[in-house]
PDB file of C-alpha atoms in Angstrom:
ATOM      1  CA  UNK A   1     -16.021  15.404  -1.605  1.00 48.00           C
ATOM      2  CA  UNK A   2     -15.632  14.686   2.185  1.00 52.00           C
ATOM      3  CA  UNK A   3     -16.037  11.618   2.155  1.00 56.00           C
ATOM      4  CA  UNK A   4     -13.044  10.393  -0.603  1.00 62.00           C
ATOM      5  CA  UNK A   5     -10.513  10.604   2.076  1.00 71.00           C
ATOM      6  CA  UNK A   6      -9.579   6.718   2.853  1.00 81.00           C
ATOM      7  CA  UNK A   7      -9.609   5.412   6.617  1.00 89.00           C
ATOM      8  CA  UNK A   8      -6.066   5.011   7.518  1.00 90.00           C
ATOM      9  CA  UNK A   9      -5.354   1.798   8.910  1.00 92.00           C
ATOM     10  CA  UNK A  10      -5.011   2.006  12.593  1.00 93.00           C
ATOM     11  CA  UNK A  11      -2.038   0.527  14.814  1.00 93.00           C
ATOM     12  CA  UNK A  12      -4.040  -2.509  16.298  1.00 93.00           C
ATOM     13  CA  UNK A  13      -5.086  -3.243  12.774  1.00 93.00           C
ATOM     14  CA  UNK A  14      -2.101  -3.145  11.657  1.00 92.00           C
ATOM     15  CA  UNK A  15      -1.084  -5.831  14.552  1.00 93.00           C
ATOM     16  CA  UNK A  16      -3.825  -7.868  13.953  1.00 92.00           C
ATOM     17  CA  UNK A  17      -3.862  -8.186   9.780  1.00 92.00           C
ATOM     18  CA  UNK A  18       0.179  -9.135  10.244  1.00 91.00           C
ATOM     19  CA  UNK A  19      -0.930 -11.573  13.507  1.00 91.00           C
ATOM     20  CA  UNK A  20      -3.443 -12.868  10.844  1.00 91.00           C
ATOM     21  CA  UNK A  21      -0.641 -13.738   8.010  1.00 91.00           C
ATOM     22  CA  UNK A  22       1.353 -15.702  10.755  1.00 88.00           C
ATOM     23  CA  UNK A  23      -0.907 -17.446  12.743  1.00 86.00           C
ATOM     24  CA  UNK A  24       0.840 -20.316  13.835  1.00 88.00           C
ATOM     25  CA  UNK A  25       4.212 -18.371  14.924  1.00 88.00           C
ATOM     26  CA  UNK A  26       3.601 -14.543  15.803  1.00 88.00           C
ATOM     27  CA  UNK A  27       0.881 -13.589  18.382  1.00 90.00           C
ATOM     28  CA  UNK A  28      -0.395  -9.969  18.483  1.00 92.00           C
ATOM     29  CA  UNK A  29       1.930  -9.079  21.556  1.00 93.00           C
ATOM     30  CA  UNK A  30       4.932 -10.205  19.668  1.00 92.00           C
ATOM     31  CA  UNK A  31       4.163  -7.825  16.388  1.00 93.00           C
ATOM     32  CA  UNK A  32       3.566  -5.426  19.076  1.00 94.00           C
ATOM     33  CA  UNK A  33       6.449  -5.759  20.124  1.00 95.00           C
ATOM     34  CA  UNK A  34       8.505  -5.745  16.604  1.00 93.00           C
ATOM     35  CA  UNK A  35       6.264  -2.644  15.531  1.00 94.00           C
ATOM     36  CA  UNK A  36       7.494  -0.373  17.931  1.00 96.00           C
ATOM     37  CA  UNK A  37      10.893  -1.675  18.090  1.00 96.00           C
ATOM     38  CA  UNK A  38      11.267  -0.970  14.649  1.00 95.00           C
ATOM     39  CA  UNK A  39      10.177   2.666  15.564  1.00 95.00           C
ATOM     40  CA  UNK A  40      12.099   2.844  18.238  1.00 96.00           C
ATOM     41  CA  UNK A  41      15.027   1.734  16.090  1.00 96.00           C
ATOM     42  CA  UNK A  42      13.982   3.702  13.473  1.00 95.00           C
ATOM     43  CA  UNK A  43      13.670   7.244  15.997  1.00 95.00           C
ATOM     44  CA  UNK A  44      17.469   6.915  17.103  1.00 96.00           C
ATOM     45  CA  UNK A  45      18.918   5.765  14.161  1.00 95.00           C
ATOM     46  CA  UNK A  46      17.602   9.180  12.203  1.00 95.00           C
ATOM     47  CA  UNK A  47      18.510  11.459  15.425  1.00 95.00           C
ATOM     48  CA  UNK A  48      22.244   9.580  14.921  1.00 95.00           C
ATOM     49  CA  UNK A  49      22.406   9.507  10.910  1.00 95.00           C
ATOM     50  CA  UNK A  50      19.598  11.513   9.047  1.00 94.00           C
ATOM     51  CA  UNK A  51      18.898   8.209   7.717  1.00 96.00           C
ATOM     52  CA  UNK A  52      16.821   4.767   7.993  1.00 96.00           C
ATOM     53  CA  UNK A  53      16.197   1.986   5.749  1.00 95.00           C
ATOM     54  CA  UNK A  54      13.278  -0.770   6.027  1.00 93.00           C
ATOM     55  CA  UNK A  55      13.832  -2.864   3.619  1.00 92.00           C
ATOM     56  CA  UNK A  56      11.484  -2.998   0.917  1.00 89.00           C
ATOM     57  CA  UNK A  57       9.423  -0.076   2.321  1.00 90.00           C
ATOM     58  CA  UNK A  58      11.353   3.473   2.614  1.00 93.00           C
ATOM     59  CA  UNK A  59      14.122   5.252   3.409  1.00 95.00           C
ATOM     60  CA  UNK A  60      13.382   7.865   5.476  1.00 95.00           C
ATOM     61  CA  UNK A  61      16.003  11.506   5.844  1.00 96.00           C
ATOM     62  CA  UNK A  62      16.435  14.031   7.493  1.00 95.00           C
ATOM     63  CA  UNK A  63      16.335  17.105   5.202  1.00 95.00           C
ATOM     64  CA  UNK A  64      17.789  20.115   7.274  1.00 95.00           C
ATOM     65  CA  UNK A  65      15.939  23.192   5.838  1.00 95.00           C
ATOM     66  CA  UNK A  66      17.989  26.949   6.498  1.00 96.00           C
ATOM     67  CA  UNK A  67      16.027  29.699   8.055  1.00 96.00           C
ATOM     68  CA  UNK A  68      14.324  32.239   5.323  1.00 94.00           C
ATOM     69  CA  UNK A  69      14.166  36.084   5.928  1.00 95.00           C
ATOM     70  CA  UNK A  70      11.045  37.900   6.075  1.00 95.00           C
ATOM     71  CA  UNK A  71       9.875  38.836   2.781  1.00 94.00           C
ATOM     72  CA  UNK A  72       7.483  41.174   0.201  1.00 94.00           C
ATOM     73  CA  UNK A  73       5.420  39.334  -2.074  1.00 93.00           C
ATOM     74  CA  UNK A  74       2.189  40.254  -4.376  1.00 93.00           C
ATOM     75  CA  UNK A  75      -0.835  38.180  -3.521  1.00 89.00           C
ATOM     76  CA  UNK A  76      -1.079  36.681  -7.495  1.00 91.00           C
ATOM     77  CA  UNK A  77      -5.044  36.507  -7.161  1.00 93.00           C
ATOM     78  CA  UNK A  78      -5.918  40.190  -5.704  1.00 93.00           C
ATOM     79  CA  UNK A  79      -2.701  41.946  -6.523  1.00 92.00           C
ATOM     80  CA  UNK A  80      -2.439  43.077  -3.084  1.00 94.00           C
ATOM     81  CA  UNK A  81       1.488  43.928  -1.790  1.00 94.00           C
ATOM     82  CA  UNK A  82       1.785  41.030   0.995  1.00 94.00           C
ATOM     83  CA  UNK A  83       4.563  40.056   3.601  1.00 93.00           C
ATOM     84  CA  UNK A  84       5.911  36.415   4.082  1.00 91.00           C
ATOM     85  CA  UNK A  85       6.836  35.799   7.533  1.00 94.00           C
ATOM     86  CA  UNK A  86      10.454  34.541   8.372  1.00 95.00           C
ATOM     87  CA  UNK A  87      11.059  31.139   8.948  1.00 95.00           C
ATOM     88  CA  UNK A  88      13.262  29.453  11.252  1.00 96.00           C
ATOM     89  CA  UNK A  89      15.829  27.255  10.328  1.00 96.00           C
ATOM     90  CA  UNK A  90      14.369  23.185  10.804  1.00 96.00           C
ATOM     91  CA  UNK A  91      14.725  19.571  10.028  1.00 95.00           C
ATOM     92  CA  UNK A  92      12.150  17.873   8.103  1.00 95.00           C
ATOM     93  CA  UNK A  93      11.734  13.641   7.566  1.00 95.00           C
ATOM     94  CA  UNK A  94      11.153  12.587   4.010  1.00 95.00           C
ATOM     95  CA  UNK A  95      10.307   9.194   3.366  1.00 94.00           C
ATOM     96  CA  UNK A  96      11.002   7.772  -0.173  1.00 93.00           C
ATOM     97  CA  UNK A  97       9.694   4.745  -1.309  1.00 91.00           C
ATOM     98  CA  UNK A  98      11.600   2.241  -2.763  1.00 89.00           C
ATOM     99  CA  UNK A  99      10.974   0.227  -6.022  1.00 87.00           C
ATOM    100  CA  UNK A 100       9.135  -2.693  -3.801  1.00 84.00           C
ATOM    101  CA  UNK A 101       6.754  -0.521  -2.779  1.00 83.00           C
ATOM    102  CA  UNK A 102       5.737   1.493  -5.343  1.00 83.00           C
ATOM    103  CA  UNK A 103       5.062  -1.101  -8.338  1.00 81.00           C
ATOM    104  CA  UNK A 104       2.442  -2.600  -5.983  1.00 79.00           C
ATOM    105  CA  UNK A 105       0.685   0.728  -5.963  1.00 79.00           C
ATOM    106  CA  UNK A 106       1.552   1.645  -9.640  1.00 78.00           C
ATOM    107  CA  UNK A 107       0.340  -1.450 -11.168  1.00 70.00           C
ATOM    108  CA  UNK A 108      -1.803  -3.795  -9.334  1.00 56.00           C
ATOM    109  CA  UNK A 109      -5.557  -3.257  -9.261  1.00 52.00           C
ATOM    110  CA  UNK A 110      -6.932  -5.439  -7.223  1.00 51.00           C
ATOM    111  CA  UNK A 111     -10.760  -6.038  -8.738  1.00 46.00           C
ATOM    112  CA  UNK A 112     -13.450  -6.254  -5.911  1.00 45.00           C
ATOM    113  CA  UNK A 113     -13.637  -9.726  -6.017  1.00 47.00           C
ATOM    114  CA  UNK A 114     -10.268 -10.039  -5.322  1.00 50.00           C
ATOM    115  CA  UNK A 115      -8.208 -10.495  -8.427  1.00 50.00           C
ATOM    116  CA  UNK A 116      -5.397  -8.549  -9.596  1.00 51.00           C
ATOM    117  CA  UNK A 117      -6.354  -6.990 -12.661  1.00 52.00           C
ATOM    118  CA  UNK A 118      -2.789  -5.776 -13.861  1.00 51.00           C
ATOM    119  CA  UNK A 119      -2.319  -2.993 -16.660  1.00 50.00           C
ATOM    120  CA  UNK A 120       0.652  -4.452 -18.173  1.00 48.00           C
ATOM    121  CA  UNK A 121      -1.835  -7.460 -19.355  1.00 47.00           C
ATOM    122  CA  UNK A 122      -3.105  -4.658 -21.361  1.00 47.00           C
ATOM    123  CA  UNK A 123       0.085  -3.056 -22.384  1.00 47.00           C
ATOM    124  CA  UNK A 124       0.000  -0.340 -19.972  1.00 49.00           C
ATOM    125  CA  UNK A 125       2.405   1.589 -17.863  1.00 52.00           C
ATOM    126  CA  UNK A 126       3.690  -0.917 -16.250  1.00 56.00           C
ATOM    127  CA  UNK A 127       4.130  -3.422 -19.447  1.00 49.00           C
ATOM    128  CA  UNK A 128       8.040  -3.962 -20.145  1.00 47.00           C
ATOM    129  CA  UNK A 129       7.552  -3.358 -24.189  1.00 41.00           C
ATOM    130  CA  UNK A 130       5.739  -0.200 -23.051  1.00 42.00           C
ATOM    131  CA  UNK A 131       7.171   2.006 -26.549  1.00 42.00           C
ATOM    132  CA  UNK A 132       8.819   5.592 -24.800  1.00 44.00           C
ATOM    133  CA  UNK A 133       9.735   6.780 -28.663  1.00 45.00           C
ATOM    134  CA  UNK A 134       8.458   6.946 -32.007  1.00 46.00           C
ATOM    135  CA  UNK A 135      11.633   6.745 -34.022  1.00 45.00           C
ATOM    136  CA  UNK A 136      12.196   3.880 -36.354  1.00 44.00           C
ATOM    137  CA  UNK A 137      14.510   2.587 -33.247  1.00 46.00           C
ATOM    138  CA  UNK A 138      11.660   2.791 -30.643  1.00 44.00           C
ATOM    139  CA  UNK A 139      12.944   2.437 -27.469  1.00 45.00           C
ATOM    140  CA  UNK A 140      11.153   0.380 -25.191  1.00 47.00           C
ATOM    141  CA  UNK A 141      11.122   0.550 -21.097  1.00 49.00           C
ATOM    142  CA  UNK A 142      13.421  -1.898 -20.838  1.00 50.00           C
ATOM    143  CA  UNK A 143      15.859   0.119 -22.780  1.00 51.00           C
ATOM    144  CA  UNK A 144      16.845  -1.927 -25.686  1.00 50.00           C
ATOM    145  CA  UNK A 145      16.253  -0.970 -29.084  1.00 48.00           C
TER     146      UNK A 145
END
């Protein structure tokens, strides 16, 4: 079970696959460089706003979370009286992922020999006549009758 976790890509493989997809105009020091503008970008404009956008990858927020009180609780596996600690009050970053992002990861299977094997070829969750009801007026994803 150990070993399902996948290897994360790292930061100079990151560099070097987006090097790789523009070889003739962006060497790894340049995507360096845009990388950790973009962070750097992306660092003040969430201490300014709460907020950042990368296009077609996230918006990340700041969520600020109030403090909670010390409280009593039962422990629901032993049944054993149990005391939550307080919490302070803190800010937390959420990242959502926008549309762009997530159908790539929602519908594309990539086979091992490299093709995409896509469920909506099958009529699966990602088909457009994907039927929601059962009604005489089924209602497709698309949301026309």
């Amino acid at each position: 079970m150990g070993g399902d976790i996948a290897k994360l890509m790292s930061k100079p493989e990151l560099i070097q696959k987006i090097a790789e997809l523009h070889p003739s105009d962006m060497t790894r020091k340049v995507v360096k460089g845009v990388i950790e503008s973009l962070a750097e970008v992306g660092y003040k404009e969430l201490k300014k706003t709460g907020a950042f956008f990368v296009p077609g990858f996230a918006k990340f927020v700041v969520i600020k979370k109030p403090a909670t009180k010390a409280r009593k609780g039962i422990n629901p596996f032993t049944q054993e009286p149990t005391i939550f600690k307080a919490k302070p009050a803190r800010k937390v970053i959420r990242a959502r992922p926008v549309k762009a992002a997530k159908d790539p990861v929602s519908c594309g299977v990539e086979d091992i020999d490299g093709a995409a094997r896509r469920p909506e070829w099958r009529g699966g969750p990602c088909s457009d006549t994907e039927v929601i009801g059962g009604s005489a007026h089924e209602t497709h994803r698309t949301g026309r009758r």
